[in-house]
Amino acid sequence: KFPEMTPDDIAFWRSWYDGKIHDADARVGDFLAELHKRSLDKNTVVVLLSDHGTEFYEHHKFDHGHTLYDELLHVPFVVKVPGGKPAVYAQQVSTMDLLPTLIEAVGLKKSPALKAQIQGVSLADSLRGRAPKARDVFSETDYRNYTHKRSVRTADGWKYVMTLESGKDELYDLKRDPGELTNLAESQPKRRDQLRAKLNRHIDRDLH
């Protein structure tokens, strides 16, 4: 169980993390400046991606790995190709889309073995200015064998989380409750069951 934190405690940890963000931003800036100085940016694909976010007591926890709330799942996903025009898309994508996107962007061929392993979809059309297709995105965590969770975040703004070891269901309407503070699993059983079935089908496909 996490200890109770005061607002000052939370502000301290946020400030510490802001310092890390500032440092990372400066390092990326130096790297991009050096690429430009050497004219390497003209034929280099640059990717800025995070593997996870960090909790700052939004759900009474710190750090990462033990939940699947959006503060952990909503991460930077930036791809810059030579000659590409800047664009920001609202549609959700998966970090698993990076590999097929880069393969298509640089014109590589996928071997049959690689094709069988790829689970994401190519976003190469998005690099050319076409918005990605809205779709469901699945996530999972098996944090130090302490907890095992699976989730689906739907294209129309719903989130369902299943905790495997306890059987706990969580359902959130992200459009009305972006902070995921009101669990609707009991009050909306039909939608809960629909998303649970969708998640189970996804898990079953992964197993086979």
PDB file of C-alpha atoms in Angstrom:
ATOM      1  CA  LYS A   1       0.000   0.000   0.000  1.00  0.00           C
ATOM      2  CA  PHE A   2       1.258   3.436  -0.950  1.00  0.00           C
ATOM      3  CA  PRO A   3       1.687   6.011   1.837  1.00  0.00           C
ATOM      4  CA  GLU A   4      -0.564   9.057   2.035  1.00  0.00           C
ATOM      5  CA  MET A   5       0.989  12.048   0.273  1.00  0.00           C
ATOM      6  CA  THR A   6       0.451  15.740   0.969  1.00  0.00           C
ATOM      7  CA  PRO A   7      -0.013  18.297  -1.829  1.00  0.00           C
ATOM      8  CA  ASP A   8       3.530  19.510  -1.099  1.00  0.00           C
ATOM      9  CA  ASP A   9       4.869  15.968  -1.503  1.00  0.00           C
ATOM     10  CA  ILE A  10       3.146  15.623  -4.872  1.00  0.00           C
ATOM     11  CA  ALA A  11       4.354  19.053  -6.024  1.00  0.00           C
ATOM     12  CA  PHE A  12       7.927  18.098  -5.100  1.00  0.00           C
ATOM     13  CA  TRP A  13       7.828  14.913  -7.181  1.00  0.00           C
ATOM     14  CA  ARG A  14       6.237  16.716 -10.113  1.00  0.00           C
ATOM     15  CA  SER A  15       8.951  19.395  -9.989  1.00  0.00           C
ATOM     16  CA  TRP A  16      11.656  16.742  -9.886  1.00  0.00           C
ATOM     17  CA  TYR A  17      10.129  15.044 -12.923  1.00  0.00           C
ATOM     18  CA  ASP A  18       9.779  18.363 -14.755  1.00  0.00           C
ATOM     19  CA  GLY A  19      13.534  18.734 -14.356  1.00  0.00           C
ATOM     20  CA  LYS A  20      14.050  15.381 -16.069  1.00  0.00           C
ATOM     21  CA  ILE A  21      11.757  16.456 -18.920  1.00  0.00           C
ATOM     22  CA  HIS A  22      13.709  19.701 -19.307  1.00  0.00           C
ATOM     23  CA  ASP A  23      16.992  17.773 -19.458  1.00  0.00           C
ATOM     24  CA  ALA A  24      15.646  15.306 -22.030  1.00  0.00           C
ATOM     25  CA  ASP A  25      14.267  18.169 -24.136  1.00  0.00           C
ATOM     26  CA  ALA A  26      17.660  19.875 -24.159  1.00  0.00           C
ATOM     27  CA  ARG A  27      19.442  16.666 -25.165  1.00  0.00           C
ATOM     28  CA  VAL A  28      17.022  16.027 -28.017  1.00  0.00           C
ATOM     29  CA  GLY A  29      17.446  19.620 -29.159  1.00  0.00           C
ATOM     30  CA  ASP A  30      21.234  19.251 -29.197  1.00  0.00           C
ATOM     31  CA  PHE A  31      20.948  15.995 -31.137  1.00  0.00           C
ATOM     32  CA  LEU A  32      18.663  17.509 -33.791  1.00  0.00           C
ATOM     33  CA  ALA A  33      20.885  20.566 -34.087  1.00  0.00           C
ATOM     34  CA  GLU A  34      23.920  18.349 -34.710  1.00  0.00           C
ATOM     35  CA  LEU A  35      22.042  16.365 -37.364  1.00  0.00           C
ATOM     36  CA  HIS A  36      21.190  19.624 -39.124  1.00  0.00           C
ATOM     37  CA  LYS A  37      24.753  20.922 -38.795  1.00  0.00           C
ATOM     38  CA  ARG A  38      26.047  17.820 -40.558  1.00  0.00           C
ATOM     39  CA  SER A  39      23.194  17.842 -43.124  1.00  0.00           C
ATOM     40  CA  LEU A  40      22.177  14.387 -41.913  1.00  0.00           C
ATOM     41  CA  ASP A  41      18.606  15.497 -41.256  1.00  0.00           C
ATOM     42  CA  LYS A  42      18.016  15.403 -45.015  1.00  0.00           C
ATOM     43  CA  ASN A  43      18.097  11.607 -45.082  1.00  0.00           C
ATOM     44  CA  THR A  44      17.349  10.599 -41.488  1.00  0.00           C
ATOM     45  CA  VAL A  45      14.105   9.394 -39.928  1.00  0.00           C
ATOM     46  CA  VAL A  46      13.872  10.697 -36.362  1.00  0.00           C
ATOM     47  CA  VAL A  47      11.651   8.989 -33.773  1.00  0.00           C
ATOM     48  CA  LEU A  48      10.765  10.295 -30.321  1.00  0.00           C
ATOM     49  CA  LEU A  49       8.819   7.751 -28.304  1.00  0.00           C
ATOM     50  CA  SER A  50       8.194   6.866 -24.668  1.00  0.00           C
ATOM     51  CA  ASP A  51       7.580   3.334 -23.414  1.00  0.00           C
ATOM     52  CA  HIS A  52       5.294   4.523 -20.615  1.00  0.00           C
ATOM     53  CA  GLY A  53       4.140   7.531 -18.608  1.00  0.00           C
ATOM     54  CA  THR A  54       4.396   8.065 -14.862  1.00  0.00           C
ATOM     55  CA  GLU A  55       1.774   8.348 -12.146  1.00  0.00           C
ATOM     56  CA  PHE A  56       1.834  11.302  -9.774  1.00  0.00           C
ATOM     57  CA  TYR A  57      -0.763  10.159  -7.270  1.00  0.00           C
ATOM     58  CA  GLU A  58      -3.707  10.657  -9.642  1.00  0.00           C
ATOM     59  CA  HIS A  59      -4.911   7.262  -8.429  1.00  0.00           C
ATOM     60  CA  HIS A  60      -2.998   7.272  -5.133  1.00  0.00           C
ATOM     61  CA  LYS A  61       0.136   5.698  -6.559  1.00  0.00           C
ATOM     62  CA  PHE A  62       3.502   6.813  -7.901  1.00  0.00           C
ATOM     63  CA  ASP A  63       5.866   5.465 -10.544  1.00  0.00           C
ATOM     64  CA  HIS A  64       4.677   3.107 -13.305  1.00  0.00           C
ATOM     65  CA  GLY A  65       3.806  -0.466 -14.163  1.00  0.00           C
ATOM     66  CA  HIS A  66       1.127  -1.311 -11.627  1.00  0.00           C
ATOM     67  CA  THR A  67      -1.894   0.208 -13.442  1.00  0.00           C
ATOM     68  CA  LEU A  68      -3.184   0.908 -16.970  1.00  0.00           C
ATOM     69  CA  TYR A  69      -4.604   4.383 -16.425  1.00  0.00           C
ATOM     70  CA  ASP A  70      -4.038   6.978 -19.127  1.00  0.00           C
ATOM     71  CA  GLU A  71      -1.291   8.765 -17.224  1.00  0.00           C
ATOM     72  CA  LEU A  72       0.770   5.662 -18.037  1.00  0.00           C
ATOM     73  CA  LEU A  73      -0.582   4.880 -21.520  1.00  0.00           C
ATOM     74  CA  HIS A  74      -0.736   8.337 -23.116  1.00  0.00           C
ATOM     75  CA  VAL A  75       2.851   8.875 -24.288  1.00  0.00           C
ATOM     76  CA  PRO A  76       4.723  10.929 -26.910  1.00  0.00           C
ATOM     77  CA  PHE A  77       4.837   9.319 -30.366  1.00  0.00           C
ATOM     78  CA  VAL A  78       6.696  11.561 -32.824  1.00  0.00           C
ATOM     79  CA  VAL A  79       8.053  10.481 -36.209  1.00  0.00           C
ATOM     80  CA  LYS A  80       9.844  12.922 -38.536  1.00  0.00           C
ATOM     81  CA  VAL A  81      10.741  11.924 -42.068  1.00  0.00           C
ATOM     82  CA  PRO A  82      12.814  14.021 -44.497  1.00  0.00           C
ATOM     83  CA  GLY A  83      10.570  16.456 -46.303  1.00  0.00           C
ATOM     84  CA  GLY A  84       7.567  15.617 -44.157  1.00  0.00           C
ATOM     85  CA  LYS A  85       5.173  18.347 -43.013  1.00  0.00           C
ATOM     86  CA  PRO A  86       4.270  18.664 -39.309  1.00  0.00           C
ATOM     87  CA  ALA A  87       0.898  17.210 -38.370  1.00  0.00           C
ATOM     88  CA  VAL A  88      -0.801  16.232 -35.117  1.00  0.00           C
ATOM     89  CA  TYR A  89      -3.545  13.607 -35.067  1.00  0.00           C
ATOM     90  CA  ALA A  90      -6.176  13.061 -32.395  1.00  0.00           C
ATOM     91  CA  GLN A  91      -6.774   9.397 -33.239  1.00  0.00           C
ATOM     92  CA  GLN A  92      -5.192   6.971 -30.811  1.00  0.00           C
ATOM     93  CA  VAL A  93      -2.409   4.707 -32.027  1.00  0.00           C
ATOM     94  CA  SER A  94      -0.218   2.051 -30.426  1.00  0.00           C
ATOM     95  CA  THR A  95       3.526   2.048 -29.803  1.00  0.00           C
ATOM     96  CA  MET A  96       3.455  -1.350 -31.550  1.00  0.00           C
ATOM     97  CA  ASP A  97       2.720   0.588 -34.755  1.00  0.00           C
ATOM     98  CA  LEU A  98       6.260   1.964 -34.832  1.00  0.00           C
ATOM     99  CA  LEU A  99       7.956  -1.073 -36.385  1.00  0.00           C
ATOM    100  CA  PRO A 100       5.612  -1.516 -39.383  1.00  0.00           C
ATOM    101  CA  THR A 101       5.574   2.276 -39.864  1.00  0.00           C
ATOM    102  CA  LEU A 102       9.362   2.521 -40.106  1.00  0.00           C
ATOM    103  CA  ILE A 103       9.620  -0.537 -42.333  1.00  0.00           C
ATOM    104  CA  GLU A 104       7.195   0.989 -44.830  1.00  0.00           C
ATOM    105  CA  ALA A 105       8.616   4.506 -44.499  1.00  0.00           C
ATOM    106  CA  VAL A 106      12.125   3.411 -45.535  1.00  0.00           C
ATOM    107  CA  GLY A 107      10.945   0.902 -48.144  1.00  0.00           C
ATOM    108  CA  LEU A 108      12.088  -2.347 -46.561  1.00  0.00           C
ATOM    109  CA  LYS A 109      10.509  -5.702 -47.321  1.00  0.00           C
ATOM    110  CA  LYS A 110       9.085  -7.833 -44.515  1.00  0.00           C
ATOM    111  CA  SER A 111      10.096 -11.478 -44.335  1.00  0.00           C
ATOM    112  CA  PRO A 112       7.319 -14.037 -43.702  1.00  0.00           C
ATOM    113  CA  ALA A 113       8.659 -14.570 -40.165  1.00  0.00           C
ATOM    114  CA  LEU A 114       8.514 -10.843 -39.432  1.00  0.00           C
ATOM    115  CA  LYS A 115       5.037 -10.508 -40.913  1.00  0.00           C
ATOM    116  CA  ALA A 116       3.830 -13.212 -38.553  1.00  0.00           C
ATOM    117  CA  GLN A 117       5.183 -11.347 -35.514  1.00  0.00           C
ATOM    118  CA  ILE A 118       4.017  -7.803 -36.279  1.00  0.00           C
ATOM    119  CA  GLN A 119       0.931  -6.845 -34.264  1.00  0.00           C
ATOM    120  CA  GLY A 120       0.759  -3.126 -34.970  1.00  0.00           C
ATOM    121  CA  VAL A 121      -0.297  -1.360 -38.164  1.00  0.00           C
ATOM    122  CA  SER A 122       1.709   0.935 -40.397  1.00  0.00           C
ATOM    123  CA  LEU A 123       1.102   4.652 -39.958  1.00  0.00           C
ATOM    124  CA  ALA A 124       3.156   5.552 -43.025  1.00  0.00           C
ATOM    125  CA  ASP A 125       0.153   7.248 -44.659  1.00  0.00           C
ATOM    126  CA  SER A 126       0.004   9.577 -41.645  1.00  0.00           C
ATOM    127  CA  LEU A 127       3.533  10.716 -42.459  1.00  0.00           C
ATOM    128  CA  ARG A 128       2.140  11.810 -45.817  1.00  0.00           C
ATOM    129  CA  GLY A 129      -0.660  13.835 -44.240  1.00  0.00           C
ATOM    130  CA  ARG A 130      -3.489  11.309 -44.026  1.00  0.00           C
ATOM    131  CA  ALA A 131      -5.047  10.919 -40.562  1.00  0.00           C
ATOM    132  CA  PRO A 132      -4.836   7.381 -39.139  1.00  0.00           C
ATOM    133  CA  LYS A 133      -7.983   5.291 -38.975  1.00  0.00           C
ATOM    134  CA  ALA A 134      -9.679   5.316 -35.564  1.00  0.00           C
ATOM    135  CA  ARG A 135      -9.355   1.933 -33.880  1.00  0.00           C
ATOM    136  CA  ASP A 136      -9.307   0.163 -30.522  1.00  0.00           C
ATOM    137  CA  VAL A 137      -5.961  -0.125 -28.720  1.00  0.00           C
ATOM    138  CA  PHE A 138      -5.025  -2.854 -26.232  1.00  0.00           C
ATOM    139  CA  SER A 139      -2.574  -2.660 -23.328  1.00  0.00           C
ATOM    140  CA  GLU A 140      -1.215  -4.944 -20.652  1.00  0.00           C
ATOM    141  CA  THR A 141       1.039  -5.081 -17.608  1.00  0.00           C
ATOM    142  CA  ASP A 142       2.472  -7.904 -15.524  1.00  0.00           C
ATOM    143  CA  TYR A 143       4.205  -5.734 -12.951  1.00  0.00           C
ATOM    144  CA  ARG A 144       6.815  -7.822 -11.089  1.00  0.00           C
ATOM    145  CA  ASN A 145       4.209 -10.600 -10.801  1.00  0.00           C
ATOM    146  CA  TYR A 146       2.471  -8.306  -8.302  1.00  0.00           C
ATOM    147  CA  THR A 147      -0.437  -7.535 -10.597  1.00  0.00           C
ATOM    148  CA  HIS A 148      -1.594  -8.654 -14.037  1.00  0.00           C
ATOM    149  CA  LYS A 149      -3.896  -6.287 -15.940  1.00  0.00           C
ATOM    150  CA  ARG A 150      -5.281  -6.087 -19.465  1.00  0.00           C
ATOM    151  CA  SER A 151      -7.204  -3.226 -21.045  1.00  0.00           C
ATOM    152  CA  VAL A 152      -8.918  -2.008 -24.180  1.00  0.00           C
ATOM    153  CA  ARG A 153      -9.264   1.679 -25.028  1.00  0.00           C
ATOM    154  CA  THR A 154     -11.951   1.940 -27.692  1.00  0.00           C
ATOM    155  CA  ALA A 155     -11.998   4.210 -30.703  1.00  0.00           C
ATOM    156  CA  ASP A 156     -15.184   5.872 -29.401  1.00  0.00           C
ATOM    157  CA  GLY A 157     -13.727   6.822 -26.019  1.00  0.00           C
ATOM    158  CA  TRP A 158     -14.376   3.989 -23.571  1.00  0.00           C
ATOM    159  CA  LYS A 159     -11.821   2.177 -21.421  1.00  0.00           C
ATOM    160  CA  TYR A 160     -12.188  -1.257 -19.866  1.00  0.00           C
ATOM    161  CA  VAL A 161      -9.573  -2.698 -17.504  1.00  0.00           C
ATOM    162  CA  MET A 162      -9.500  -6.273 -16.221  1.00  0.00           C
ATOM    163  CA  THR A 163      -7.329  -7.284 -13.245  1.00  0.00           C
ATOM    164  CA  LEU A 164      -6.611 -10.980 -13.778  1.00  0.00           C
ATOM    165  CA  GLU A 165      -5.601 -11.969 -10.265  1.00  0.00           C
ATOM    166  CA  SER A 166      -8.692 -10.487  -8.598  1.00  0.00           C
ATOM    167  CA  GLY A 167     -11.282 -10.453 -11.391  1.00  0.00           C
ATOM    168  CA  LYS A 168     -11.899  -6.727 -10.815  1.00  0.00           C
ATOM    169  CA  ASP A 169     -13.598  -4.853 -13.668  1.00  0.00           C
ATOM    170  CA  GLU A 170     -13.101  -1.144 -14.381  1.00  0.00           C
ATOM    171  CA  LEU A 171     -15.055   0.820 -16.977  1.00  0.00           C
ATOM    172  CA  TYR A 172     -14.565   4.499 -17.774  1.00  0.00           C
ATOM    173  CA  ASP A 173     -16.227   6.965 -20.127  1.00  0.00           C
ATOM    174  CA  LEU A 174     -13.111   8.885 -21.154  1.00  0.00           C
ATOM    175  CA  LYS A 175     -15.028  11.677 -22.876  1.00  0.00           C
ATOM    176  CA  ARG A 176     -16.870  12.600 -19.670  1.00  0.00           C
ATOM    177  CA  ASP A 177     -14.301  11.308 -17.203  1.00  0.00           C
ATOM    178  CA  PRO A 178     -10.787  11.697 -18.700  1.00  0.00           C
ATOM    179  CA  GLY A 179      -9.226  11.297 -15.249  1.00  0.00           C
ATOM    180  CA  GLU A 180     -10.747   7.798 -14.896  1.00  0.00           C
ATOM    181  CA  LEU A 181     -12.192   8.560 -11.472  1.00  0.00           C
ATOM    182  CA  THR A 182     -15.682   7.025 -11.781  1.00  0.00           C
ATOM    183  CA  ASN A 183     -15.822   3.277 -12.329  1.00  0.00           C
ATOM    184  CA  LEU A 184     -18.984   2.460 -14.301  1.00  0.00           C
ATOM    185  CA  ALA A 185     -18.524  -1.320 -14.351  1.00  0.00           C
ATOM    186  CA  GLU A 186     -21.512  -1.942 -12.075  1.00  0.00           C
ATOM    187  CA  SER A 187     -23.816   0.766 -13.419  1.00  0.00           C
ATOM    188  CA  GLN A 188     -23.260  -0.147 -17.097  1.00  0.00           C
ATOM    189  CA  PRO A 189     -23.067  -3.961 -17.131  1.00  0.00           C
ATOM    190  CA  LYS A 190     -23.995  -4.307 -20.816  1.00  0.00           C
ATOM    191  CA  ARG A 191     -21.129  -2.146 -22.043  1.00  0.00           C
ATOM    192  CA  ARG A 192     -18.799  -3.733 -19.462  1.00  0.00           C
ATOM    193  CA  ASP A 193     -19.628  -7.218 -20.763  1.00  0.00           C
ATOM    194  CA  GLN A 194     -19.247  -6.136 -24.395  1.00  0.00           C
ATOM    195  CA  LEU A 195     -15.772  -4.738 -23.783  1.00  0.00           C
ATOM    196  CA  ARG A 196     -14.769  -7.665 -21.592  1.00  0.00           C
ATOM    197  CA  ALA A 197     -15.692 -10.006 -24.460  1.00  0.00           C
ATOM    198  CA  LYS A 198     -13.737  -7.865 -26.923  1.00  0.00           C
ATOM    199  CA  LEU A 199     -10.694  -7.922 -24.649  1.00  0.00           C
ATOM    200  CA  ASN A 200     -10.950 -11.680 -24.145  1.00  0.00           C
ATOM    201  CA  ARG A 201     -11.077 -12.227 -27.914  1.00  0.00           C
ATOM    202  CA  HIS A 202      -7.918 -10.165 -28.273  1.00  0.00           C
ATOM    203  CA  ILE A 203      -6.179 -12.154 -25.527  1.00  0.00           C
ATOM    204  CA  ASP A 204      -7.261 -15.415 -27.147  1.00  0.00           C
ATOM    205  CA  ARG A 205      -5.830 -14.345 -30.510  1.00  0.00           C
ATOM    206  CA  ASP A 206      -2.488 -13.532 -28.860  1.00  0.00           C
ATOM    207  CA  LEU A 207      -2.386 -16.955 -27.233  1.00  0.00           C
ATOM    208  CA  HIS A 208      -2.954 -18.710 -30.545  1.00  0.00           C
TER     209      HIS A 208
END
